[in-house]
Coordinates of C-alpha atoms and ligand atoms in Angstrom, one line a residue:
X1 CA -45.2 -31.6 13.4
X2 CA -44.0 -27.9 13.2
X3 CA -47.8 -26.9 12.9
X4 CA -48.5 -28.8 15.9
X5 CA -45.1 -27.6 17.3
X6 CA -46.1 -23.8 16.7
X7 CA -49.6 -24.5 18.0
X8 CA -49.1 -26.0 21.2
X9 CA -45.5 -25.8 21.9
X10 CA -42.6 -28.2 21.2
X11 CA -43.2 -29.6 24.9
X12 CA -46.6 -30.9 24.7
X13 CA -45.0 -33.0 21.6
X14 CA -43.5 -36.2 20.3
X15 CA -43.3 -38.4 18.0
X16 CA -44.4 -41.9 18.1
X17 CA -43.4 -44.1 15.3
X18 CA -43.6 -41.9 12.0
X19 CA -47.0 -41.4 11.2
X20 CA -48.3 -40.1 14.4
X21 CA -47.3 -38.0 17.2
X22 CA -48.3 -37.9 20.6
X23 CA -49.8 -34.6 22.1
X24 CA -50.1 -34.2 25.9
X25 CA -53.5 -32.3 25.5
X26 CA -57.0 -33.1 26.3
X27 CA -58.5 -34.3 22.5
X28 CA -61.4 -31.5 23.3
X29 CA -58.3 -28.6 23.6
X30 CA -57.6 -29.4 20.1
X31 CA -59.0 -27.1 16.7
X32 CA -58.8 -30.2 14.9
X33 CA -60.8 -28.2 11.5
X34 CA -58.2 -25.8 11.6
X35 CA -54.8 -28.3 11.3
X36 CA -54.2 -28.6 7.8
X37 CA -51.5 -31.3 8.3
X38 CA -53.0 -33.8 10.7
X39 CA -55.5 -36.6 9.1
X40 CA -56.8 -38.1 12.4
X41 CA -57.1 -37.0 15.6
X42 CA -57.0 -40.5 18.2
X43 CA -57.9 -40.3 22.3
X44 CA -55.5 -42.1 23.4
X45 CA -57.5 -45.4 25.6
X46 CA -54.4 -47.1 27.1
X47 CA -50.9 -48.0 26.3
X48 CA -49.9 -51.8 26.0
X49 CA -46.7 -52.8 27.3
X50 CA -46.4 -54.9 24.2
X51 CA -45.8 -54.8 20.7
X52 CA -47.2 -58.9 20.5
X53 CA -50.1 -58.8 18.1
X54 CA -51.4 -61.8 19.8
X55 CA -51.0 -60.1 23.3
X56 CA -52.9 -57.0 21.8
X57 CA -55.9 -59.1 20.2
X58 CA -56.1 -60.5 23.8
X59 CA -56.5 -57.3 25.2
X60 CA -59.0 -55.9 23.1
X61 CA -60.9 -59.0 23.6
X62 CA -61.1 -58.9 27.0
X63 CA -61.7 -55.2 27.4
X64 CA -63.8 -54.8 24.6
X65 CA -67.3 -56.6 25.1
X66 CA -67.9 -54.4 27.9
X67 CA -66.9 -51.4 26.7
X68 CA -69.6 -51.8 23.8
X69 CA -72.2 -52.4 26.6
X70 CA -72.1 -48.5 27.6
X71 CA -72.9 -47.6 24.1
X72 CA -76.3 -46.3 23.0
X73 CA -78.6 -48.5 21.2
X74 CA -77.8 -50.0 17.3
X75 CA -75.8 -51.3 16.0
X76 CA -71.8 -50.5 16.2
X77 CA -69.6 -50.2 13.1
X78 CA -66.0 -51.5 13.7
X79 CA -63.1 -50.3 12.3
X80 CA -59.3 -51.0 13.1
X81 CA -56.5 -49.0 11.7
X82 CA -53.0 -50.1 12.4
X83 CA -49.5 -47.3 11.8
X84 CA -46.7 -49.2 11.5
X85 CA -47.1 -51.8 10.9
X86 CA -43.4 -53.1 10.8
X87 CA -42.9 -52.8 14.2
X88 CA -45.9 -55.0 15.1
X89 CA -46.0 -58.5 13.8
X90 CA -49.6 -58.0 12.0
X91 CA -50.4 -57.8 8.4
X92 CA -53.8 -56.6 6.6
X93 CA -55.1 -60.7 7.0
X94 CA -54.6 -60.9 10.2
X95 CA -55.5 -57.7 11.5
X96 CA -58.8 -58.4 9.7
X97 CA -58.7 -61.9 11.5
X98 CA -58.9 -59.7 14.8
X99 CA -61.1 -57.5 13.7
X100 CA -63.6 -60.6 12.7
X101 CA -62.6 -62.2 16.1
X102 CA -63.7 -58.9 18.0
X103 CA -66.8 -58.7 16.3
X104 CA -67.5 -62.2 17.3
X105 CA -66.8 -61.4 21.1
X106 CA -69.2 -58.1 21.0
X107 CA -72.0 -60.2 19.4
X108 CA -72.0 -62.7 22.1
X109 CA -72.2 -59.8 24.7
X110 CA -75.4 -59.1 22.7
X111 CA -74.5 -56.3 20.5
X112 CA -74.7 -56.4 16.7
X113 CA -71.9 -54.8 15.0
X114 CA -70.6 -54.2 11.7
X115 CA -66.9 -54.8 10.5
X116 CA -65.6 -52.0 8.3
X117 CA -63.3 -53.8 5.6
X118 CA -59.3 -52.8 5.8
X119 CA -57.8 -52.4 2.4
X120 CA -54.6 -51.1 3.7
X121 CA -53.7 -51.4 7.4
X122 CA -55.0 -47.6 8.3
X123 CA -58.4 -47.0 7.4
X124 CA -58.7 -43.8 4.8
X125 CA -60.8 -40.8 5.8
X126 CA -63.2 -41.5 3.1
X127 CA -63.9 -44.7 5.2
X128 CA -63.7 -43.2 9.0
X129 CA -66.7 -40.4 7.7
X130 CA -68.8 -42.9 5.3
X131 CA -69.2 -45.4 7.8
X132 CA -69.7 -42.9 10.7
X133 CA -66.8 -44.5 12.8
X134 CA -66.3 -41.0 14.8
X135 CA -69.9 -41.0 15.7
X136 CA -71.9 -42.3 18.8
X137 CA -72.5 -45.6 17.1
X138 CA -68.6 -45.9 15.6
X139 CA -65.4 -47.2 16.8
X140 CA -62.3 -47.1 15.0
X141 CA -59.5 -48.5 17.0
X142 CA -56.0 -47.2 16.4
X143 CA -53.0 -48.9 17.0
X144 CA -49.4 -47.0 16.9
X145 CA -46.0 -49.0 17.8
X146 CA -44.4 -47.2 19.8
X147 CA -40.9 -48.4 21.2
X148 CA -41.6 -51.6 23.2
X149 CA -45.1 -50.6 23.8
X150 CA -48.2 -50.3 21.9
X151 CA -50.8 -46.9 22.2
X152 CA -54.5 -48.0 21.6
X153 CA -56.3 -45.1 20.4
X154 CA -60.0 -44.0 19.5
X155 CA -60.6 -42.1 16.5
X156 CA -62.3 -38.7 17.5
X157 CA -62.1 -36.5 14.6
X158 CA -61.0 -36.9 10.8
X159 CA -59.9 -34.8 8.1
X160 CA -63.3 -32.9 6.5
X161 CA -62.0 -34.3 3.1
X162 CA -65.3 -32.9 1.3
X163 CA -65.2 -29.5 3.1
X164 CA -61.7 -29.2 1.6
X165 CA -62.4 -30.6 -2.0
X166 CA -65.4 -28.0 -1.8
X167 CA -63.4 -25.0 -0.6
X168 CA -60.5 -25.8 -3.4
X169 CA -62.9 -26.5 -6.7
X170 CA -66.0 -24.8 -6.1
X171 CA -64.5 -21.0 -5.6
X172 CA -66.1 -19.0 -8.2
X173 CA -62.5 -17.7 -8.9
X174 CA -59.4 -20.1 -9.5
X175 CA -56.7 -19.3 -12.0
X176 CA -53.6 -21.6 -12.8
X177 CA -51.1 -18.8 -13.4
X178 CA -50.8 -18.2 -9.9
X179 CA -51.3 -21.9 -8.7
X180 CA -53.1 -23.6 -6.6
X181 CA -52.5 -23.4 -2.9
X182 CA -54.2 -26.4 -1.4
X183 CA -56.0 -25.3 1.3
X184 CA -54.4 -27.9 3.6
X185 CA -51.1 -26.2 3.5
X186 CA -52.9 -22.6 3.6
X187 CA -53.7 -23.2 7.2
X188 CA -50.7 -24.3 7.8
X189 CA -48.9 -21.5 6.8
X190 CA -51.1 -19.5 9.0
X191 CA -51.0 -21.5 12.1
X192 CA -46.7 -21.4 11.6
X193 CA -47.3 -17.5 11.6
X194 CA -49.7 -17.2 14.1
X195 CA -48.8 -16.3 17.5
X196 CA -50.8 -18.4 20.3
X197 CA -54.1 -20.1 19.6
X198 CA -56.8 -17.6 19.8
X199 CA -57.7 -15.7 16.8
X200 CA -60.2 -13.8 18.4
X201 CA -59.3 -9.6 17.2
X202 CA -55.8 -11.1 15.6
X203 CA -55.6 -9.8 12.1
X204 CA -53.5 -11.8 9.6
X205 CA -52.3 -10.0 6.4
X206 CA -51.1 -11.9 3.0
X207 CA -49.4 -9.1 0.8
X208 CA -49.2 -11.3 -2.0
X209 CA -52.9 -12.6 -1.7
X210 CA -53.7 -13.6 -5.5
X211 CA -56.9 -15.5 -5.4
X212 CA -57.6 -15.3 -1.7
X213 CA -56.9 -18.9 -0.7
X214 CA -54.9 -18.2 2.7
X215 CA -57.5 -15.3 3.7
X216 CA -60.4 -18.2 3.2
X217 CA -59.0 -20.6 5.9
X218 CA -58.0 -17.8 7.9
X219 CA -60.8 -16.4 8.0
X220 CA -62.9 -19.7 9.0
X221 CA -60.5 -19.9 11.3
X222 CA -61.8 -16.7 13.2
X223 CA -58.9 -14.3 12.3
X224 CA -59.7 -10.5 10.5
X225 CA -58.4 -10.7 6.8
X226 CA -56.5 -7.5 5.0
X227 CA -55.0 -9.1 2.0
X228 CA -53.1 -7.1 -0.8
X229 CA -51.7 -8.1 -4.4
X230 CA -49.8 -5.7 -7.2
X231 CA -52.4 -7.3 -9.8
X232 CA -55.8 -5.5 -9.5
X233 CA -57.0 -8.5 -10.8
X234 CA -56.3 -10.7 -8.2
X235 CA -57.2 -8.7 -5.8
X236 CA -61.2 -8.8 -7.3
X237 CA -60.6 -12.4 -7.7
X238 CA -59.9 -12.4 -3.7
X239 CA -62.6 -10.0 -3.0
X240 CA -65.4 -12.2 -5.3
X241 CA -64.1 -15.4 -3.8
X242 CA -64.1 -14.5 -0.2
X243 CA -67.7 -12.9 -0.8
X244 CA -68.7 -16.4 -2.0
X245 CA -67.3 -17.5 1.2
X246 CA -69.7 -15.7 3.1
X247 CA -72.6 -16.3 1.1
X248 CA -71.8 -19.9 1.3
X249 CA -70.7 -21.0 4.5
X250 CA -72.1 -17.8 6.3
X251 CA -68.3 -17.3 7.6
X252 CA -66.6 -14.5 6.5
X253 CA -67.7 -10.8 7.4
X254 CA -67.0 -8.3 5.0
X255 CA -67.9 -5.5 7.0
X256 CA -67.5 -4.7 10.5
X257 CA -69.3 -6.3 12.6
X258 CA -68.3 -7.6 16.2
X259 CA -64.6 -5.8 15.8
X260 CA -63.8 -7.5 12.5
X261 CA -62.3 -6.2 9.5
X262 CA -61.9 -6.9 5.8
X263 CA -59.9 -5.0 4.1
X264 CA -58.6 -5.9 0.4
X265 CA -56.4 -3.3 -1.7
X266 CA -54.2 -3.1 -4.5
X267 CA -50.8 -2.8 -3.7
X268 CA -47.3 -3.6 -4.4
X269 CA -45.8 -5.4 -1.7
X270 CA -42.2 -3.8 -1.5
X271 CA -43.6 -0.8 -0.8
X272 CA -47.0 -0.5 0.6
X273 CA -47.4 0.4 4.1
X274 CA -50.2 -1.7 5.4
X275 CA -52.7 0.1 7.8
X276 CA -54.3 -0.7 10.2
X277 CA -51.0 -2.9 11.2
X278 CA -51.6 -6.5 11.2
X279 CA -50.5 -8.8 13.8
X280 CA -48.3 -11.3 11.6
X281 CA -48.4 -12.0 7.9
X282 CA -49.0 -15.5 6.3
X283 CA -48.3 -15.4 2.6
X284 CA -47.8 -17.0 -0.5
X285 CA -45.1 -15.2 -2.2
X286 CA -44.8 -14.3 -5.8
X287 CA -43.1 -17.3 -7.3
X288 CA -41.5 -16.3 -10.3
X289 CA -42.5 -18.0 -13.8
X290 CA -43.8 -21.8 -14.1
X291 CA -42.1 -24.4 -15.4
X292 CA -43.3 -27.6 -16.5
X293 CA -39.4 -28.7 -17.5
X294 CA -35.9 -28.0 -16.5
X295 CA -34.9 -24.5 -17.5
X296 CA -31.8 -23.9 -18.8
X297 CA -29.4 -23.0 -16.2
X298 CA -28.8 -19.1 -17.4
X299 CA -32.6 -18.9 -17.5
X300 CA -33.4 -20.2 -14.0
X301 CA -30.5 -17.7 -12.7
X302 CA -32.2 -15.0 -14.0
X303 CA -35.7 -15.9 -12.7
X304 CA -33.7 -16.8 -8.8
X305 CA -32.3 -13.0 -9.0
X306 CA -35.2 -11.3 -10.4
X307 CA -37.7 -13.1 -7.6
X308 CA -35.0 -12.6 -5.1
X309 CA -34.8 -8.9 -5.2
X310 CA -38.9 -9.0 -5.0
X311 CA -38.4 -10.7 -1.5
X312 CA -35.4 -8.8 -0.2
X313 CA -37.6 -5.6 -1.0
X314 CA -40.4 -6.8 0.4
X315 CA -38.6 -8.0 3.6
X316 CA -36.9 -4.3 4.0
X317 CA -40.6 -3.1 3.6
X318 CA -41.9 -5.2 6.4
X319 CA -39.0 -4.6 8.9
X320 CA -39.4 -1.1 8.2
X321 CA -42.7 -1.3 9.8
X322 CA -43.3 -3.5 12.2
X323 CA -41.5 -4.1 15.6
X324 CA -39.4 -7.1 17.5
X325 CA -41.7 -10.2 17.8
X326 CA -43.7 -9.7 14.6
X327 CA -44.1 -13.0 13.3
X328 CA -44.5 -14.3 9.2
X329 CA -44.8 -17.4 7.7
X330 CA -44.2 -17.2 4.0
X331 CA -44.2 -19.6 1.7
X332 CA -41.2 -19.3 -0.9
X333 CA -40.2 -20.6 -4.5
X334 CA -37.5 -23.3 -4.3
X335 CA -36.6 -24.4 -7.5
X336 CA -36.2 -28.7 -8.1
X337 CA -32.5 -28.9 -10.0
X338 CA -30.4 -32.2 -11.2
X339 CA -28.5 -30.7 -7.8
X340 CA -31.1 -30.5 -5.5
X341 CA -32.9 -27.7 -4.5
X342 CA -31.8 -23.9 -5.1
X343 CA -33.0 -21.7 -2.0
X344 CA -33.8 -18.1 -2.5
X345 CA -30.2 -16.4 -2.0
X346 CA -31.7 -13.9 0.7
X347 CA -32.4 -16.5 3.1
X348 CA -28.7 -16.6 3.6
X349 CA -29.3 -12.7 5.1
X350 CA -32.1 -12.5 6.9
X351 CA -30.5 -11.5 9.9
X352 CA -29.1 -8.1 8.0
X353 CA -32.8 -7.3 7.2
X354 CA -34.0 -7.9 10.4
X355 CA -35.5 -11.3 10.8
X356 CA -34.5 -14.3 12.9
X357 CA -35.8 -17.5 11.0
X358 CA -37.4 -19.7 13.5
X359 CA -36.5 -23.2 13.8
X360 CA -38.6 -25.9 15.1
X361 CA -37.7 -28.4 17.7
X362 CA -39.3 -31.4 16.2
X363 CA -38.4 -30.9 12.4
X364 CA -35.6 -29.7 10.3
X365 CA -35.5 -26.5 8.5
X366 CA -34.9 -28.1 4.6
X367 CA -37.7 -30.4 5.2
X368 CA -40.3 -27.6 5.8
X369 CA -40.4 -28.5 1.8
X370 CA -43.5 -28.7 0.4
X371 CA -43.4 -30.2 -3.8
X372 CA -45.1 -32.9 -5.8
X373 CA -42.4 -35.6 -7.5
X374 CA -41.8 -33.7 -10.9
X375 CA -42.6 -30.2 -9.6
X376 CA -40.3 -27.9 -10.5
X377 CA -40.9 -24.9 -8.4
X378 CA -41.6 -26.1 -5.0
X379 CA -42.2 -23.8 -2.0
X380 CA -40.7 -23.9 1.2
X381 CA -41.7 -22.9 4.3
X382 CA -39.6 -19.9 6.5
X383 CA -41.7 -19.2 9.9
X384 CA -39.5 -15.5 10.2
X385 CA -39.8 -13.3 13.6
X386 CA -38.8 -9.5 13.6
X387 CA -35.2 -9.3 15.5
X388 CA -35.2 -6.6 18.6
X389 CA -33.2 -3.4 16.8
Ligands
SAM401 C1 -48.2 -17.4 -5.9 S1 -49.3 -16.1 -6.1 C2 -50.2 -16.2 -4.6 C3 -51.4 -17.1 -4.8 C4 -52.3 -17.1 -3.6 N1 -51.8 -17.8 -2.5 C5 -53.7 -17.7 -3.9 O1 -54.4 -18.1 -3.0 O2 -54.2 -17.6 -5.1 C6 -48.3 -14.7 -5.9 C7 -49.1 -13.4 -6.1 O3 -48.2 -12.3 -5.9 C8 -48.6 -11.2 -6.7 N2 -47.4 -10.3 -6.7 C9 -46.3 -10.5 -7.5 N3 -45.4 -9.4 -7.2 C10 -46.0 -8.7 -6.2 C11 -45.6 -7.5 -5.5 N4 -44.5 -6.9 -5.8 N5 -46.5 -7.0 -4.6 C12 -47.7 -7.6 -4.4 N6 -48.1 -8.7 -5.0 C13 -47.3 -9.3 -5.9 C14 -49.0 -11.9 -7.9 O4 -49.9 -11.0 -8.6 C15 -49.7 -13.1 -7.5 O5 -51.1 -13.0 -7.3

């Protein structure tokens, strides 16, 4: 929600049920490759004044049959996906009982079709791409509860699950130490820092860029990369990976060509002064040691304070040098306690160095969380604009 949120503006947004939210937009206005926290992307066909799944199966029957006639030729694979479910009286039975029923009623119009098995009420992704369901030939029907009505929606576009899986594993470069940013929430943390939707002659900057993974989806995503790191090593590891980037997907441009830059350098991030100035930063941050098990408590204080003063330093450095407006999105260590979480102390003063953290309208600040069940050092998200003076 906050990516969609920072996108295309808290207005053109709701939620509808809890798995899906509603965006006032034409489907075509939407960079679906470039959201990495969105799984489908739906048209929306009509909204039922109902929430009767008998009501709803007559519906589709009705509408359906001809609907299929203004398809091309071949034959139509069928798919039905269904988000929550509790709200509508269906199950997985009987939602494949409709699904069987529909295929019946195409048929007879003269169309064979193929009915795509539901395991689980929603359809996965592997599913939706496998059996070609956004293609010319596919149809996979989406049905959201949604107060006293019901949204029927058309599956146009689905998470590139492969792309991703390729982009994470196959870098020539990957090293634990410094984790593994999936590269899902990598373009999130650049679409919460980015200002607006066009990345054409934006540059983005990640001071903390370790093995490159935010510069890669930013980069695909059309944006000029200048990423820095304290450890030369990483910064080769960003340089080699993002050179892999181009050689394989033709994408990135490590020279300049049509006004784009690349620039990678070794620097220390509480000090540096970055040039040419970026437009915002999306980062990473350094944070702190691993841990696999609880630390002790005296040992976890002194990791909090040590990573602490990084980022207070590193703040001063980047309100030092940039005007009101600049926009970051960083992601931060928050460590997993027997208490809850433990924030970084200096997000209590951000407004003494500077910043104004930015809230969203559709989502709460302490769940901008992002950890696996076990994970000790989680990382939260802070979207931070530059205060006026
Ligand atoms: C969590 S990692 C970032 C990983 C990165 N997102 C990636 O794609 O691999 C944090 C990085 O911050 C770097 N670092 C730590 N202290 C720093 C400092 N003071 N200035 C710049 N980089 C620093 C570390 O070398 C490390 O590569």
């Amino acid at each position: 929600m906050a990516e969609l949120e920072s996108l295309y503006g808290a207005d053109k947004l709701r939620l509808a049920g809890e798995q899906a939210a509603l965006l006032n937009l034409p489907a075509n206005a939407i960079d679906f490759a470039r959201l990495g926290g969105t799984i489908k992307l739906c048209n929306v066909l009509t909204v039922l004044p109902t929430t009767d799944w008998k009501e709803i199966t007559n519906h589709l029957l009705d509408a359906a049959p001809g609907h299929a006639g203004h398809l091309p030729e071949g034959k139509l694979q069928l798919g039905l996906s269904v988000y929550g479910l509790n709200g509508l009286n269906v199950n997985v039975k009987r939602l494949q009982a409709t699904g069987l029923e529909l295929k019946k009623a195409i048929r007879a119009s003269g169309r064979s079709v193929r009915l795509i098995p539901n395991k689980e009420p929603e359809l996965n992704s592997a599913q939706v791409v496998h059996n070609h369901l956004t293609g010319p030939l596919g149809w996979e029907l989406v049905f959201v509860r949604d107060g006293q009505s019901t949204i029927l929606a058309q599956t146009v576009a689905v998470q590139d699950i492969e792309a991703y899986a390729a982009r994470d594993q196959k870098r020539p470069m990957r090293d634990a130490r410094v984790g593994m940013l999936p590269p899902k929430l990598a373009q999130i943390i650049v679409n919460l820092a980015a200002t607006g939707t066009n990345p054409h002659g934006s540059a983005v900057l990640d001071p903390f860029c370790g093995t490159g993974v935010i510069l890669q989806e930013a980069s695909l995503m059309g944006f000029d990369i200048y990423g820095s790191d304290l450890n030369p090593r990483m910064a080769e590891y960003t340089e080699v990976n993002l050179k892999w980037l181009e050689n394989v997907a033709g994408h990135v441009k490590s020279h300049d060509t049509e006004g784009k830059y690349f620039r990678i350098e070794v620097a220390d991030a509480t000090v540096h002064t970055w040039g040419p100035a970026p437009n915002f930063i999306a980062a990473e941050t350094y944070l702190g040691r691993p841990f696999s098990v609880q630390p002790p408590p005296e040992v976890l204080q002194e990791v909090v304070r040590d990573v602490d003063t990084i980022h207070k330093r590193f703040l001063q450095n980047v309100a030092r040098q940039t005007h009101a407006g600049f926009r970051l999105c960083i992601a931060v260590p928050a460590w997993h306690t027997k208490n809850g979480f433990k924030h970084l102390p200096v997000l209590d003063s951000l407004e003494v160095l500077g910043y104004t953290r930015k809230s969203f309208v559709h989502v709460r600040d302490e769940d901008l969380l992002y950890h696996r069940p076990n994970q000790i050092v989680a990382r939260e998200l802070v979207v931070l604009v530059r205060k006026q003076e």
